[in-house]
Amino acid sequence: MVLFWILACNLIIAQPVIHPWHVTDSGGGKSTGGTLTLRASIGQAAVQPMSVGGANLESGYIAGMRFLSGAATALQVGAADSWNMVSVPLIVSDSHKTALYPSAISNAFSYSAGYTTRDILQNGVGYWLKFGSATVNYFTGTSIGLDSIPVATGWNMIGGISYPVLRSDIVPVGTALISPFFGFAASYQVSDTLYPGQAYWIKVNQSGRLVLTGSVLAVPQISGGRVSAARSTPGTDVSRRIQKELSSLSIRDSSGTIQTLYYTHTSPKGLDQTMYVLPPLPPQGVFDVRYVTQRSLEIADRKSEREILILVSSAVYPVTIWWKSGRALDQGALVIDGRSIPMKAPGEIQVSNPESIIRLRLSASTSAELPKVFLLHQNFPNPFNPTTTIRYDLPSDAYVTLRIYNALGQLVRTLVDETQDAGFKLVAWNSANEAGIPVATGVYFYRLVAAGAASRGQTFTQVKKTLLVR
């Protein structure tokens, strides 16, 4: 069994003072001693190694101090075939790229207003690195429980520490975060957790530092593949729900890699547009799709038509493009080499020429027709198993509830309970109840209640029947 050690003490900046210390293992027990080294963030020893438990360290602290153990710590971090965003999760004796990543088949690229190759890798810095096949990288060294990472105005590619760190636990000093953290798993992915050995993009409004702190009781994650899925939070759950309302445009190249762009004529309530501002382009050879605006979401202009160039980088041709409309209000068209393809209904097209010019055309949002009356449509498909889509129309802003009932009139699931903007709406039901448990075959009823501000207190109610067949 490997114990992961963390030095625990109070941080007092630039004051010569006696600092009591002790060591706790991952189970919370205190050690009777150990060889400890306290290092500054520049990697130089700040004090002499101590070998007696319960002693006092007489020294001043500086900003950016790391708390490290001298006990051997081992980590395994998985890397996927092709390109990965990586970082060094431990203090190691040999920081050369060839020693840390012997199976890598590319240079290591760091970012500072552009990509630069690096032979010696630093803690706290993110790097692009390519592997010929999926592999596991092994690290042995000294764990990092806290770090203060310098960041410059704009985009930065940073590394984590030896422990998972939640976004909510990251403290910006002298700067502010103006984007989510993006990891990489075949494409850029928003992440609310920074994992050891992975790298992440973050955008800040001015130069400063980011303080990352890991739990003294947390054991570093052993990852066997691409960037690990982020822990779900209420904020990310809301973002995923809103994203389902957007119309989408997906591109798959011949290697099977898929990336998705989004568009809409009206911004859904609660939409966080910073989630769709993309980090800088990856190095040459990494498949990437984005609008020329460096975003993955475009919103129609209220008064005039827009055409937005779609940039496709390092794709293996031919590529397949398919789309689906989140709302009937979204009037979009795909323009390929001057040929306009309406996207009112789901469809797909193949593009074989790497020189083709691909654009998204969005009509003015004010030209999109709103519904004339409140209306609940028949779900589709019907009968269904396991998922069906329910559409309804709102001619004005309204407080809406949409609920599913069984044949006995008992509430099964609430799909909508909120104020919504006017427009054509849709919501999916996955045949599960409020607890997330699949319901049995049978007849169910869905009931729409809408109280519109323009209806002078009147409420629209409509009920329809559907059949679930498992």
Coordinates of N, CA and C in Angstrom, one line a residue, residues 198-308:
Q198 N -3.2 15.9 -15.8 CA -3.9 16.5 -17.0 C -3.6 18.0 -17.0
A199 N -3.9 18.6 -18.2 CA -3.7 20.0 -18.3 C -5.1 20.7 -18.7
Y200 N -5.2 21.9 -18.4 CA -6.5 22.6 -18.6 C -6.2 24.1 -19.1
W201 N -7.1 24.5 -20.0 CA -7.1 25.9 -20.4 C -8.0 26.8 -19.4
I202 N -7.5 28.0 -19.2 CA -8.3 28.9 -18.4 C -8.0 30.3 -18.9
K203 N -9.0 31.2 -18.9 CA -8.8 32.6 -19.4 C -9.0 33.5 -18.2
V204 N -8.1 34.5 -18.1 CA -8.2 35.4 -16.9 C -8.1 36.8 -17.5
N205 N -8.6 37.8 -16.7 CA -8.7 39.2 -17.2 C -7.4 40.0 -17.0
Q206 N -6.5 39.5 -16.2 CA -5.2 40.2 -16.1 C -4.2 39.2 -15.4
S207 N -3.0 39.6 -15.4 CA -1.9 38.7 -14.8 C -2.2 38.5 -13.3
G208 N -1.8 37.4 -12.8 CA -2.0 37.1 -11.4 C -1.6 35.7 -11.1
R209 N -2.2 35.1 -10.1 CA -1.8 33.7 -9.7 C -3.1 32.9 -9.4
L210 N -3.1 31.6 -9.6 CA -4.2 30.8 -9.2 C -3.6 29.8 -8.1
V211 N -4.3 29.8 -7.0 CA -3.9 29.0 -5.9 C -4.7 27.7 -5.9
L212 N -4.1 26.6 -6.1 CA -4.7 25.2 -6.1 C -4.4 24.5 -4.8
T213 N -5.4 24.0 -4.2 CA -5.2 23.3 -2.9 C -5.9 21.9 -3.0
G214 N -5.2 20.9 -2.7 CA -5.8 19.5 -2.6 C -6.1 19.1 -1.2
S215 N -7.0 18.2 -1.0 CA -7.3 17.7 0.3 C -6.2 16.8 0.9
V216 N -5.9 17.0 2.1 CA -4.9 16.1 2.7 C -5.3 14.7 2.9
L217 N -6.6 14.5 2.7 CA -7.2 13.1 2.9 C -7.5 12.5 1.5
A218 N -7.2 13.2 0.4 CA -7.6 12.7 -0.9 C -6.4 11.9 -1.5
V219 N -6.7 10.8 -2.0 CA -5.7 10.0 -2.7 C -5.8 10.3 -4.2
P220 N -4.6 10.6 -4.8 CA -4.7 11.0 -6.2 C -5.3 9.9 -7.1
Q221 N -6.1 10.4 -8.1 CA -6.8 9.5 -9.0 C -5.9 8.8 -9.9
I222 N -6.1 7.5 -10.1 CA -5.4 6.8 -11.2 C -6.3 6.7 -12.4
S223 N -5.8 7.4 -13.4 CA -6.7 7.6 -14.6 C -6.1 6.7 -15.7
G224 N -7.0 6.0 -16.4 CA -6.6 5.1 -17.5 C -6.9 5.6 -18.9
G225 N -7.3 6.8 -19.1 CA -7.7 7.2 -20.4 C -7.7 8.7 -20.5
R226 N -8.6 9.2 -21.3 CA -8.7 10.7 -21.5 C -9.1 11.4 -20.3
V227 N -9.2 12.7 -20.4 CA -9.5 13.5 -19.2 C -10.8 12.9 -18.6
S228 N -10.7 12.8 -17.2 CA -11.8 12.2 -16.5 C -13.0 13.1 -16.5
A229 N -14.2 12.4 -16.4 CA -15.4 13.2 -16.4 C -15.5 14.1 -15.2
A230 N -15.9 15.3 -15.3 CA -16.0 16.2 -14.2 C -17.2 15.8 -13.3
R231 N -17.0 16.1 -12.0 CA -18.1 15.9 -11.1 C -19.3 16.8 -11.4
S232 N -20.5 16.3 -11.4 CA -21.6 17.1 -11.7 C -21.9 18.1 -10.6
T233 N -22.3 19.3 -11.0 CA -22.7 20.3 -10.0 C -23.9 20.9 -10.5
P234 N -24.7 21.6 -9.6 CA -25.9 22.3 -10.1 C -25.7 23.2 -11.3
G235 N -24.6 23.9 -11.3 CA -24.3 24.8 -12.4 C -24.1 24.1 -13.7
T236 N -23.3 23.0 -13.7 CA -23.1 22.2 -14.9 C -24.4 21.5 -15.4
D237 N -25.2 21.1 -14.4 CA -26.5 20.4 -14.8 C -27.4 21.4 -15.5
V238 N -27.5 22.7 -15.0 CA -28.3 23.7 -15.7 C -27.7 23.9 -17.1
S239 N -26.4 24.0 -17.2 CA -25.8 24.3 -18.6 C -26.1 23.2 -19.5
R240 N -26.1 21.9 -19.1 CA -26.4 20.8 -20.0 C -27.9 20.8 -20.4
R241 N -28.7 21.2 -19.4 CA -30.2 21.3 -19.8 C -30.4 22.4 -20.8
I242 N -29.8 23.5 -20.6 CA -30.0 24.6 -21.6 C -29.4 24.2 -22.9
Q243 N -28.3 23.5 -22.9 CA -27.6 23.2 -24.2 C -28.5 22.3 -25.1
K244 N -29.4 21.5 -24.4 CA -30.3 20.6 -25.1 C -31.3 21.4 -25.9
E245 N -31.6 22.7 -25.5 CA -32.5 23.6 -26.2 C -31.9 24.2 -27.5
L246 N -30.6 24.1 -27.6 CA -29.9 24.8 -28.7 C -29.9 23.9 -30.0
S247 N -30.0 24.5 -31.1 CA -29.8 23.7 -32.4 C -28.3 23.4 -32.5
S248 N -28.0 22.2 -33.1 CA -26.6 21.7 -33.2 C -26.2 21.4 -34.6
L249 N -24.9 21.5 -34.8 CA -24.3 21.2 -36.1 C -23.0 20.4 -35.8
S250 N -23.0 19.1 -36.2 CA -21.9 18.2 -35.8 C -21.1 17.8 -37.0
I251 N -19.8 17.7 -36.9 CA -18.9 17.3 -38.0 C -18.1 16.1 -37.5
R252 N -18.1 15.1 -38.3 CA -17.3 13.9 -38.1 C -16.3 13.6 -39.2
D253 N -15.0 13.5 -38.9 CA -14.1 13.2 -40.0 C -14.0 11.7 -40.2
S254 N -13.2 11.3 -41.2 CA -13.1 9.9 -41.5 C -12.3 9.0 -40.4
S255 N -11.7 9.7 -39.5 CA -11.1 8.9 -38.4 C -12.1 8.6 -37.3
G256 N -13.3 9.2 -37.4 CA -14.4 8.9 -36.4 C -14.5 10.0 -35.3
T257 N -13.6 11.0 -35.4 CA -13.7 12.0 -34.4 C -14.8 13.0 -34.7
I258 N -15.6 13.4 -33.6 CA -16.8 14.2 -33.8 C -16.6 15.5 -32.9
Q259 N -17.0 16.6 -33.5 CA -17.1 17.9 -32.8 C -18.4 18.5 -33.1
T260 N -19.0 19.2 -32.2 CA -20.3 19.8 -32.3 C -20.3 21.3 -32.1
L261 N -21.0 22.0 -33.0 CA -21.2 23.5 -32.8 C -22.7 23.7 -32.6
Y262 N -23.0 24.9 -32.0 CA -24.4 25.2 -31.7 C -24.8 26.5 -32.3
Y263 N -26.1 26.7 -32.5 CA -26.7 28.0 -32.9 C -28.1 28.1 -32.4
T264 N -28.5 29.4 -32.3 CA -29.9 29.6 -31.9 C -30.3 31.0 -32.3
H265 N -31.6 31.2 -32.4 CA -32.1 32.6 -32.8 C -32.4 33.4 -31.6
T266 N -32.8 32.7 -30.5 CA -33.0 33.4 -29.2 C -32.3 32.8 -28.1
S267 N -31.6 33.6 -27.3 CA -30.8 33.0 -26.2 C -31.7 32.5 -25.1
P268 N -31.6 31.2 -24.8 CA -32.4 30.6 -23.7 C -32.1 31.3 -22.4
K269 N -33.1 31.4 -21.5 CA -32.9 32.0 -20.2 C -31.9 31.2 -19.4
G270 N -30.9 31.9 -18.8 CA -29.9 31.3 -18.0 C -28.7 30.8 -18.8
L271 N -28.6 31.1 -20.2 CA -27.5 30.6 -21.0 C -26.2 31.4 -20.6
D272 N -25.2 30.6 -20.3 CA -23.9 31.2 -20.0 C -23.0 31.1 -21.2
Q273 N -22.9 32.3 -21.9 CA -22.2 32.3 -23.2 C -20.7 32.1 -23.1
T274 N -20.1 32.3 -21.9 CA -18.7 32.0 -21.7 C -18.3 30.6 -21.8
M275 N -19.3 29.7 -21.7 CA -19.1 28.3 -21.8 C -18.7 27.9 -23.2
Y276 N -19.0 28.8 -24.2 CA -18.8 28.5 -25.6 C -17.7 29.3 -26.2
V277 N -16.9 30.0 -25.4 CA -15.8 30.7 -26.0 C -14.6 29.7 -25.9
L278 N -14.0 29.4 -27.0 CA -13.1 28.3 -27.1 C -11.7 28.7 -26.8
P279 N -10.8 27.8 -26.3 CA -9.4 28.1 -26.1 C -8.7 28.2 -27.5
P280 N -7.4 28.6 -27.5 CA -6.7 28.7 -28.7 C -6.7 27.3 -29.5
L281 N -6.5 27.4 -30.8 CA -6.4 26.2 -31.6 C -5.3 25.3 -31.1
P282 N -5.6 24.0 -31.2 CA -4.5 23.0 -30.8 C -3.4 23.0 -31.8
P283 N -2.3 22.3 -31.6 CA -1.2 22.3 -32.6 C -1.7 21.6 -33.9
Q284 N -1.0 21.8 -34.9 CA -1.3 21.2 -36.2 C -1.3 19.6 -36.0
G285 N -2.4 19.1 -36.6 CA -2.6 17.6 -36.5 C -3.7 17.2 -35.5
V286 N -4.2 18.2 -34.7 CA -5.3 17.9 -33.8 C -6.6 18.4 -34.5
F287 N -7.6 17.5 -34.7 CA -8.9 17.8 -35.3 C -9.6 18.9 -34.5
D288 N -10.1 19.9 -35.1 CA -10.7 21.0 -34.4 C -11.8 21.6 -35.3
V289 N -12.9 21.9 -34.7 CA -14.0 22.6 -35.5 C -14.5 23.8 -34.6
R290 N -14.6 25.0 -35.2 CA -15.1 26.1 -34.5 C -15.6 27.2 -35.5
Y291 N -16.4 28.1 -35.0 CA -16.7 29.3 -35.8 C -15.5 30.2 -35.9
V292 N -15.4 31.0 -36.9 CA -14.3 31.9 -37.1 C -14.2 32.9 -35.9
T293 N -15.3 33.1 -35.2 CA -15.4 34.0 -34.0 C -14.7 33.3 -32.8
Q294 N -14.1 32.1 -32.9 CA -13.5 31.4 -31.9 C -14.5 30.9 -30.8
R295 N -15.7 30.6 -31.2 CA -16.7 30.2 -30.3 C -17.3 28.9 -30.9
S296 N -18.1 28.2 -30.0 CA -18.8 27.0 -30.5 C -20.3 27.3 -30.5
L297 N -20.7 28.5 -30.2 CA -22.1 28.9 -30.3 C -22.3 30.3 -31.0
E298 N -23.3 30.4 -31.9 CA -23.6 31.6 -32.5 C -25.1 31.9 -32.3
I299 N -25.4 33.2 -32.1 CA -26.8 33.6 -31.8 C -27.1 34.6 -32.9
A300 N -28.3 34.5 -33.5 CA -28.7 35.3 -34.6 C -28.8 36.8 -34.2
D301 N -28.5 37.7 -35.1 CA -28.7 39.1 -34.9 C -30.2 39.5 -35.0
R302 N -30.6 40.4 -34.2 CA -32.0 40.8 -34.2 C -32.5 41.4 -35.5
K303 N -31.6 42.2 -36.2 CA -32.0 43.0 -37.3 C -31.5 42.5 -38.7
S304 N -30.4 41.8 -38.7 CA -29.8 41.5 -40.0 C -29.4 40.0 -40.1
E305 N -29.3 39.5 -41.3 CA -28.9 38.1 -41.5 C -27.4 38.1 -41.3
R306 N -26.9 36.9 -40.8 CA -25.5 36.7 -40.5 C -25.0 35.4 -41.2
E307 N -23.8 35.5 -41.7 CA -23.1 34.3 -42.2 C -21.8 34.2 -41.5
I308 N -21.6 33.0 -40.8 CA -20.4 32.8 -40.0 C -19.6 31.7 -40.6

